[in-house]
Amino acid sequence: MPQAIIFDVDGTLVDSVDLHARSWQDAFRDFGHDIDARAIRGHIGKGRDQLMPVFLSKGNLDRQGDAIAAHRSALFKERYLPLVIAFPGVRDLFLRLRQDRRTIALASSARDEELEIYKRIAGIAELTDTQTSSDDAERSKPHPDIFHAALARLNGIEPRDTIVVGDTPYDAEAAGKAGLRTIGVLCGGFPEQDLRRTGCFAIYRDPADMLRRYEEWIDL
């Protein structure tokens, strides 16, 4: 029976995966790198430290990496963040978890400032107990740093009493390395087989589906 639920945010609680991919595509193009947004999309869920080396040589990373990342962040805030919406059922799912006295944490590759905006968009600003962001992790998913940081803030709740909810294989890989079980959601657009292959023990369509089938997974 889980005492704590750790949620990823992008693609899990808010519909932002395609928007992140487009912002990376724009930023790469502005620095002379024409990369298909569909290829980039498959790596959303990783932080810049894991995503950028997939598409840039070490030389380009050394020369342009910091500038591209800063430009990408500015583009996302200006062009795409206003388009982010919450998936159905997020607030109601969190209210149900609070009613059951479960601890709710967020573990996101977003920066703290961006994460606060997402919480307002999803209507959960007052419903979370703790959170970790890219500012709390040396390495992003699929490394487990973000989940180790989240566990450290859960007041002694053990990994065996904690479930992660995420939309990408990188969530499941990172959680598994931290000794955590993962529920996958399909709303981020990653294939179900990839989520199962990387360790998700249950799959749901989105937070609303998790709420409808709450009794099915909450005590696993």
PDB file of N, CA and C in Angstrom, residues 76-140:
ATOM      1  N   PHE A  76      10.732  28.756 -25.213  1.00  0.00           N
ATOM      2  CA  PHE A  76       9.615  28.013 -24.642  1.00  0.00           C
ATOM      3  C   PHE A  76       8.725  28.928 -23.811  1.00  0.00           C
ATOM      4  N   LYS A  77       9.337  29.749 -22.975  1.00  0.00           N
ATOM      5  CA  LYS A  77       8.551  30.648 -22.125  1.00  0.00           C
ATOM      6  C   LYS A  77       7.738  31.636 -22.957  1.00  0.00           C
ATOM      7  N   GLU A  78       8.334  32.138 -24.022  1.00  0.00           N
ATOM      8  CA  GLU A  78       7.666  33.163 -24.820  1.00  0.00           C
ATOM      9  C   GLU A  78       6.614  32.584 -25.749  1.00  0.00           C
ATOM     10  N   ARG A  79       6.949  31.497 -26.472  1.00  0.00           N
ATOM     11  CA  ARG A  79       6.079  30.999 -27.536  1.00  0.00           C
ATOM     12  C   ARG A  79       5.140  29.885 -27.098  1.00  0.00           C
ATOM     13  N   TYR A  80       5.611  29.036 -26.190  1.00  0.00           N
ATOM     14  CA  TYR A  80       4.907  27.772 -25.972  1.00  0.00           C
ATOM     15  C   TYR A  80       4.302  27.597 -24.577  1.00  0.00           C
ATOM     16  N   LEU A  81       4.919  28.159 -23.567  1.00  0.00           N
ATOM     17  CA  LEU A  81       4.364  27.997 -22.221  1.00  0.00           C
ATOM     18  C   LEU A  81       2.919  28.486 -22.123  1.00  0.00           C
ATOM     19  N   PRO A  82       2.545  29.588 -22.796  1.00  0.00           N
ATOM     20  CA  PRO A  82       1.137  30.023 -22.747  1.00  0.00           C
ATOM     21  C   PRO A  82       0.156  29.017 -23.347  1.00  0.00           C
ATOM     22  N   LEU A  83       0.655  28.033 -24.097  1.00  0.00           N
ATOM     23  CA  LEU A  83      -0.214  27.047 -24.743  1.00  0.00           C
ATOM     24  C   LEU A  83      -0.391  25.776 -23.918  1.00  0.00           C
ATOM     25  N   VAL A  84       0.346  25.647 -22.826  1.00  0.00           N
ATOM     26  CA  VAL A  84       0.288  24.434 -22.009  1.00  0.00           C
ATOM     27  C   VAL A  84      -1.043  24.374 -21.257  1.00  0.00           C
ATOM     28  N   ILE A  85      -1.677  23.210 -21.290  1.00  0.00           N
ATOM     29  CA  ILE A  85      -2.903  22.982 -20.527  1.00  0.00           C
ATOM     30  C   ILE A  85      -2.743  21.708 -19.705  1.00  0.00           C
ATOM     31  N   ALA A  86      -3.576  21.574 -18.689  1.00  0.00           N
ATOM     32  CA  ALA A  86      -3.554  20.372 -17.860  1.00  0.00           C
ATOM     33  C   ALA A  86      -4.332  19.255 -18.539  1.00  0.00           C
ATOM     34  N   PHE A  87      -3.910  18.025 -18.295  1.00  0.00           N
ATOM     35  CA  PHE A  87      -4.704  16.883 -18.721  1.00  0.00           C
ATOM     36  C   PHE A  87      -5.947  16.761 -17.843  1.00  0.00           C
ATOM     37  N   PRO A  88      -7.005  16.143 -18.361  1.00  0.00           N
ATOM     38  CA  PRO A  88      -8.231  15.990 -17.561  1.00  0.00           C
ATOM     39  C   PRO A  88      -7.976  15.175 -16.296  1.00  0.00           C
ATOM     40  N   GLY A  89      -8.620  15.601 -15.214  1.00  0.00           N
ATOM     41  CA  GLY A  89      -8.649  14.802 -13.997  1.00  0.00           C
ATOM     42  C   GLY A  89      -7.515  15.021 -13.022  1.00  0.00           C
ATOM     43  N   VAL A  90      -6.563  15.906 -13.344  1.00  0.00           N
ATOM     44  CA  VAL A  90      -5.395  16.051 -12.468  1.00  0.00           C
ATOM     45  C   VAL A  90      -5.798  16.528 -11.075  1.00  0.00           C
ATOM     46  N   ARG A  91      -6.523  17.621 -10.998  1.00  0.00           N
ATOM     47  CA  ARG A  91      -6.881  18.156  -9.685  1.00  0.00           C
ATOM     48  C   ARG A  91      -7.744  17.164  -8.903  1.00  0.00           C
ATOM     49  N   ASP A  92      -8.694  16.530  -9.562  1.00  0.00           N
ATOM     50  CA  ASP A  92      -9.570  15.590  -8.864  1.00  0.00           C
ATOM     51  C   ASP A  92      -8.785  14.376  -8.358  1.00  0.00           C
ATOM     52  N   LEU A  93      -7.818  13.912  -9.131  1.00  0.00           N
ATOM     53  CA  LEU A  93      -6.983  12.806  -8.675  1.00  0.00           C
ATOM     54  C   LEU A  93      -6.185  13.208  -7.442  1.00  0.00           C
ATOM     55  N   PHE A  94      -5.635  14.399  -7.458  1.00  0.00           N
ATOM     56  CA  PHE A  94      -4.862  14.862  -6.305  1.00  0.00           C
ATOM     57  C   PHE A  94      -5.759  15.036  -5.078  1.00  0.00           C
ATOM     58  N   LEU A  95      -6.981  15.521  -5.291  1.00  0.00           N
ATOM     59  CA  LEU A  95      -7.905  15.660  -4.161  1.00  0.00           C
ATOM     60  C   LEU A  95      -8.238  14.301  -3.554  1.00  0.00           C
ATOM     61  N   ARG A  96      -8.389  13.294  -4.419  1.00  0.00           N
ATOM     62  CA  ARG A  96      -8.676  11.945  -3.910  1.00  0.00           C
ATOM     63  C   ARG A  96      -7.488  11.410  -3.106  1.00  0.00           C
ATOM     64  N   LEU A  97      -6.290  11.636  -3.592  1.00  0.00           N
ATOM     65  CA  LEU A  97      -5.107  11.189  -2.861  1.00  0.00           C
ATOM     66  C   LEU A  97      -4.984  11.913  -1.523  1.00  0.00           C
ATOM     67  N   ARG A  98      -5.283  13.194  -1.511  1.00  0.00           N
ATOM     68  CA  ARG A  98      -5.244  13.948  -0.240  1.00  0.00           C
ATOM     69  C   ARG A  98      -6.302  13.417   0.725  1.00  0.00           C
ATOM     70  N   GLN A  99      -7.479  13.098   0.197  1.00  0.00           N
ATOM     71  CA  GLN A  99      -8.540  12.536   1.029  1.00  0.00           C
ATOM     72  C   GLN A  99      -8.085  11.236   1.681  1.00  0.00           C
ATOM     73  N   ASP A 100      -7.295  10.464   0.957  1.00  0.00           N
ATOM     74  CA  ASP A 100      -6.777   9.194   1.471  1.00  0.00           C
ATOM     75  C   ASP A 100      -5.499   9.365   2.296  1.00  0.00           C
ATOM     76  N   ARG A 101      -5.101  10.603   2.505  1.00  0.00           N
ATOM     77  CA  ARG A 101      -3.907  10.921   3.309  1.00  0.00           C
ATOM     78  C   ARG A 101      -2.621  10.354   2.706  1.00  0.00           C
ATOM     79  N   ARG A 102      -2.557  10.332   1.388  1.00  0.00           N
ATOM     80  CA  ARG A 102      -1.323   9.951   0.723  1.00  0.00           C
ATOM     81  C   ARG A 102      -0.444  11.199   0.558  1.00  0.00           C
ATOM     82  N   THR A 103       0.847  11.021   0.668  1.00  0.00           N
ATOM     83  CA  THR A 103       1.793  12.104   0.429  1.00  0.00           C
ATOM     84  C   THR A 103       1.996  12.248  -1.076  1.00  0.00           C
ATOM     85  N   ILE A 104       1.950  13.493  -1.563  1.00  0.00           N
ATOM     86  CA  ILE A 104       2.078  13.763  -2.992  1.00  0.00           C
ATOM     87  C   ILE A 104       3.340  14.581  -3.237  1.00  0.00           C
ATOM     88  N   ALA A 105       4.187  14.075  -4.127  1.00  0.00           N
ATOM     89  CA  ALA A 105       5.410  14.786  -4.503  1.00  0.00           C
ATOM     90  C   ALA A 105       5.461  14.943  -6.022  1.00  0.00           C
ATOM     91  N   LEU A 106       6.173  15.951  -6.476  1.00  0.00           N
ATOM     92  CA  LEU A 106       6.449  16.147  -7.897  1.00  0.00           C
ATOM     93  C   LEU A 106       7.945  15.978  -8.124  1.00  0.00           C
ATOM     94  N   ALA A 107       8.308  15.342  -9.242  1.00  0.00           N
ATOM     95  CA  ALA A 107       9.711  15.187  -9.609  1.00  0.00           C
ATOM     96  C   ALA A 107       9.832  15.490 -11.097  1.00  0.00           C
ATOM     97  N   SER A 108      10.318  16.671 -11.419  1.00  0.00           N
ATOM     98  CA  SER A 108      10.267  17.165 -12.790  1.00  0.00           C
ATOM     99  C   SER A 108      11.645  17.599 -13.269  1.00  0.00           C
ATOM    100  N   SER A 109      11.865  17.461 -14.577  1.00  0.00           N
ATOM    101  CA  SER A 109      13.083  17.981 -15.195  1.00  0.00           C
ATOM    102  C   SER A 109      12.979  19.480 -15.477  1.00  0.00           C
ATOM    103  N   ALA A 110      11.820  20.073 -15.172  1.00  0.00           N
ATOM    104  CA  ALA A 110      11.651  21.512 -15.342  1.00  0.00           C
ATOM    105  C   ALA A 110      12.410  22.262 -14.252  1.00  0.00           C
ATOM    106  N   ARG A 111      12.645  23.549 -14.494  1.00  0.00           N
ATOM    107  CA  ARG A 111      13.218  24.409 -13.466  1.00  0.00           C
ATOM    108  C   ARG A 111      12.131  24.779 -12.462  1.00  0.00           C
ATOM    109  N   ASP A 112      12.545  25.231 -11.279  1.00  0.00           N
ATOM    110  CA  ASP A 112      11.590  25.557 -10.214  1.00  0.00           C
ATOM    111  C   ASP A 112      10.539  26.568 -10.679  1.00  0.00           C
ATOM    112  N   GLU A 113      10.980  27.607 -11.380  1.00  0.00           N
ATOM    113  CA  GLU A 113      10.055  28.653 -11.818  1.00  0.00           C
ATOM    114  C   GLU A 113       8.989  28.092 -12.748  1.00  0.00           C
ATOM    115  N   GLU A 114       9.408  27.245 -13.671  1.00  0.00           N
ATOM    116  CA  GLU A 114       8.478  26.633 -14.622  1.00  0.00           C
ATOM    117  C   GLU A 114       7.527  25.682 -13.907  1.00  0.00           C
ATOM    118  N   LEU A 115       8.053  24.964 -12.929  1.00  0.00           N
ATOM    119  CA  LEU A 115       7.238  24.006 -12.189  1.00  0.00           C
ATOM    120  C   LEU A 115       6.108  24.708 -11.441  1.00  0.00           C
ATOM    121  N   GLU A 116       6.385  25.863 -10.883  1.00  0.00           N
ATOM    122  CA  GLU A 116       5.335  26.618 -10.181  1.00  0.00           C
ATOM    123  C   GLU A 116       4.216  27.019 -11.146  1.00  0.00           C
ATOM    124  N   ILE A 117       4.574  27.374 -12.363  1.00  0.00           N
ATOM    125  CA  ILE A 117       3.561  27.721 -13.365  1.00  0.00           C
ATOM    126  C   ILE A 117       2.717  26.500 -13.705  1.00  0.00           C
ATOM    127  N   TYR A 118       3.358  25.365 -13.895  1.00  0.00           N
ATOM    128  CA  TYR A 118       2.627  24.134 -14.187  1.00  0.00           C
ATOM    129  C   TYR A 118       1.638  23.797 -13.077  1.00  0.00           C
ATOM    130  N   LYS A 119       2.034  23.977 -11.841  1.00  0.00           N
ATOM    131  CA  LYS A 119       1.141  23.679 -10.716  1.00  0.00           C
ATOM    132  C   LYS A 119      -0.105  24.558 -10.765  1.00  0.00           C
ATOM    133  N   ARG A 120       0.074  25.805 -11.131  1.00  0.00           N
ATOM    134  CA  ARG A 120      -1.091  26.688 -11.242  1.00  0.00           C
ATOM    135  C   ARG A 120      -1.972  26.267 -12.413  1.00  0.00           C
ATOM    136  N   ILE A 121      -1.360  25.908 -13.537  1.00  0.00           N
ATOM    137  CA  ILE A 121      -2.133  25.466 -14.703  1.00  0.00           C
ATOM    138  C   ILE A 121      -2.973  24.236 -14.360  1.00  0.00           C
ATOM    139  N   ALA A 122      -2.381  23.309 -13.612  1.00  0.00           N
ATOM    140  CA  ALA A 122      -3.075  22.066 -13.262  1.00  0.00           C
ATOM    141  C   ALA A 122      -4.001  22.218 -12.065  1.00  0.00           C
ATOM    142  N   GLY A 123      -3.962  23.361 -11.396  1.00  0.00           N
ATOM    143  CA  GLY A 123      -4.834  23.583 -10.241  1.00  0.00           C
ATOM    144  C   GLY A 123      -4.439  22.787  -9.020  1.00  0.00           C
ATOM    145  N   ILE A 124      -3.134  22.529  -8.840  1.00  0.00           N
ATOM    146  CA  ILE A 124      -2.682  21.674  -7.735  1.00  0.00           C
ATOM    147  C   ILE A 124      -1.690  22.386  -6.821  1.00  0.00           C
ATOM    148  N   ALA A 125      -1.617  23.712  -6.913  1.00  0.00           N
ATOM    149  CA  ALA A 125      -0.589  24.447  -6.169  1.00  0.00           C
ATOM    150  C   ALA A 125      -0.643  24.176  -4.674  1.00  0.00           C
ATOM    151  N   GLU A 126      -1.857  23.960  -4.141  1.00  0.00           N
ATOM    152  CA  GLU A 126      -1.987  23.747  -2.692  1.00  0.00           C
ATOM    153  C   GLU A 126      -2.140  22.273  -2.336  1.00  0.00           C
ATOM    154  N   LEU A 127      -1.957  21.391  -3.308  1.00  0.00           N
ATOM    155  CA  LEU A 127      -2.247  19.976  -3.073  1.00  0.00           C
ATOM    156  C   LEU A 127      -1.009  19.090  -3.045  1.00  0.00           C
ATOM    157  N   THR A 128       0.171  19.672  -3.173  1.00  0.00           N
ATOM    158  CA  THR A 128       1.397  18.873  -3.155  1.00  0.00           C
ATOM    159  C   THR A 128       2.125  19.069  -1.830  1.00  0.00           C
ATOM    160  N   ASP A 129       2.826  18.023  -1.415  1.00  0.00           N
ATOM    161  CA  ASP A 129       3.570  18.081  -0.153  1.00  0.00           C
ATOM    162  C   ASP A 129       5.013  18.504  -0.343  1.00  0.00           C
ATOM    163  N   THR A 130       5.610  18.101  -1.465  1.00  0.00           N
ATOM    164  CA  THR A 130       6.995  18.460  -1.738  1.00  0.00           C
ATOM    165  C   THR A 130       7.259  18.324  -3.224  1.00  0.00           C
ATOM    166  N   GLN A 131       8.399  18.817  -3.662  1.00  0.00           N
ATOM    167  CA  GLN A 131       8.725  18.737  -5.083  1.00  0.00           C
ATOM    168  C   GLN A 131      10.228  18.817  -5.274  1.00  0.00           C
ATOM    169  N   THR A 132      10.681  18.237  -6.385  1.00  0.00           N
ATOM    170  CA  THR A 132      12.061  18.377  -6.806  1.00  0.00           C
ATOM    171  C   THR A 132      12.057  18.742  -8.283  1.00  0.00           C
ATOM    172  N   SER A 133      13.057  19.479  -8.689  1.00  0.00           N
ATOM    173  CA  SER A 133      13.151  19.959 -10.065  1.00  0.00           C
ATOM    174  C   SER A 133      14.567  19.722 -10.568  1.00  0.00           C
ATOM    175  N   SER A 134      14.849  20.208 -11.764  1.00  0.00           N
ATOM    176  CA  SER A 134      16.195  20.066 -12.318  1.00  0.00           C
ATOM    177  C   SER A 134      17.236  20.753 -11.448  1.00  0.00           C
ATOM    178  N   ASP A 135      16.815  21.721 -10.650  1.00  0.00           N
ATOM    179  CA  ASP A 135      17.749  22.402  -9.756  1.00  0.00           C
ATOM    180  C   ASP A 135      18.242  21.494  -8.638  1.00  0.00           C
ATOM    181  N   ASP A 136      17.558  20.369  -8.417  1.00  0.00           N
ATOM    182  CA  ASP A 136      17.906  19.465  -7.314  1.00  0.00           C
ATOM    183  C   ASP A 136      18.659  18.226  -7.780  1.00  0.00           C
ATOM    184  N   ALA A 137      18.958  18.126  -9.078  1.00  0.00           N
ATOM    185  CA  ALA A 137      19.569  16.913  -9.612  1.00  0.00           C
ATOM    186  C   ALA A 137      20.783  17.259 -10.463  1.00  0.00           C
ATOM    187  N   GLU A 138      21.884  16.568 -10.210  1.00  0.00           N
ATOM    188  CA  GLU A 138      23.083  16.790 -11.015  1.00  0.00           C
ATOM    189  C   GLU A 138      22.885  16.261 -12.417  1.00  0.00           C
ATOM    190  N   ARG A 139      22.219  15.111 -12.534  1.00  0.00           N
ATOM    191  CA  ARG A 139      21.949  14.497 -13.831  1.00  0.00           C
ATOM    192  C   ARG A 139      20.451  14.271 -13.956  1.00  0.00           C
ATOM    193  N   SER A 140      19.922  14.452 -15.167  1.00  0.00           N
ATOM    194  CA  SER A 140      18.484  14.297 -15.369  1.00  0.00           C
ATOM    195  C   SER A 140      18.150  12.846 -15.702  1.00  0.00           C
TER     196      SER A 140
END
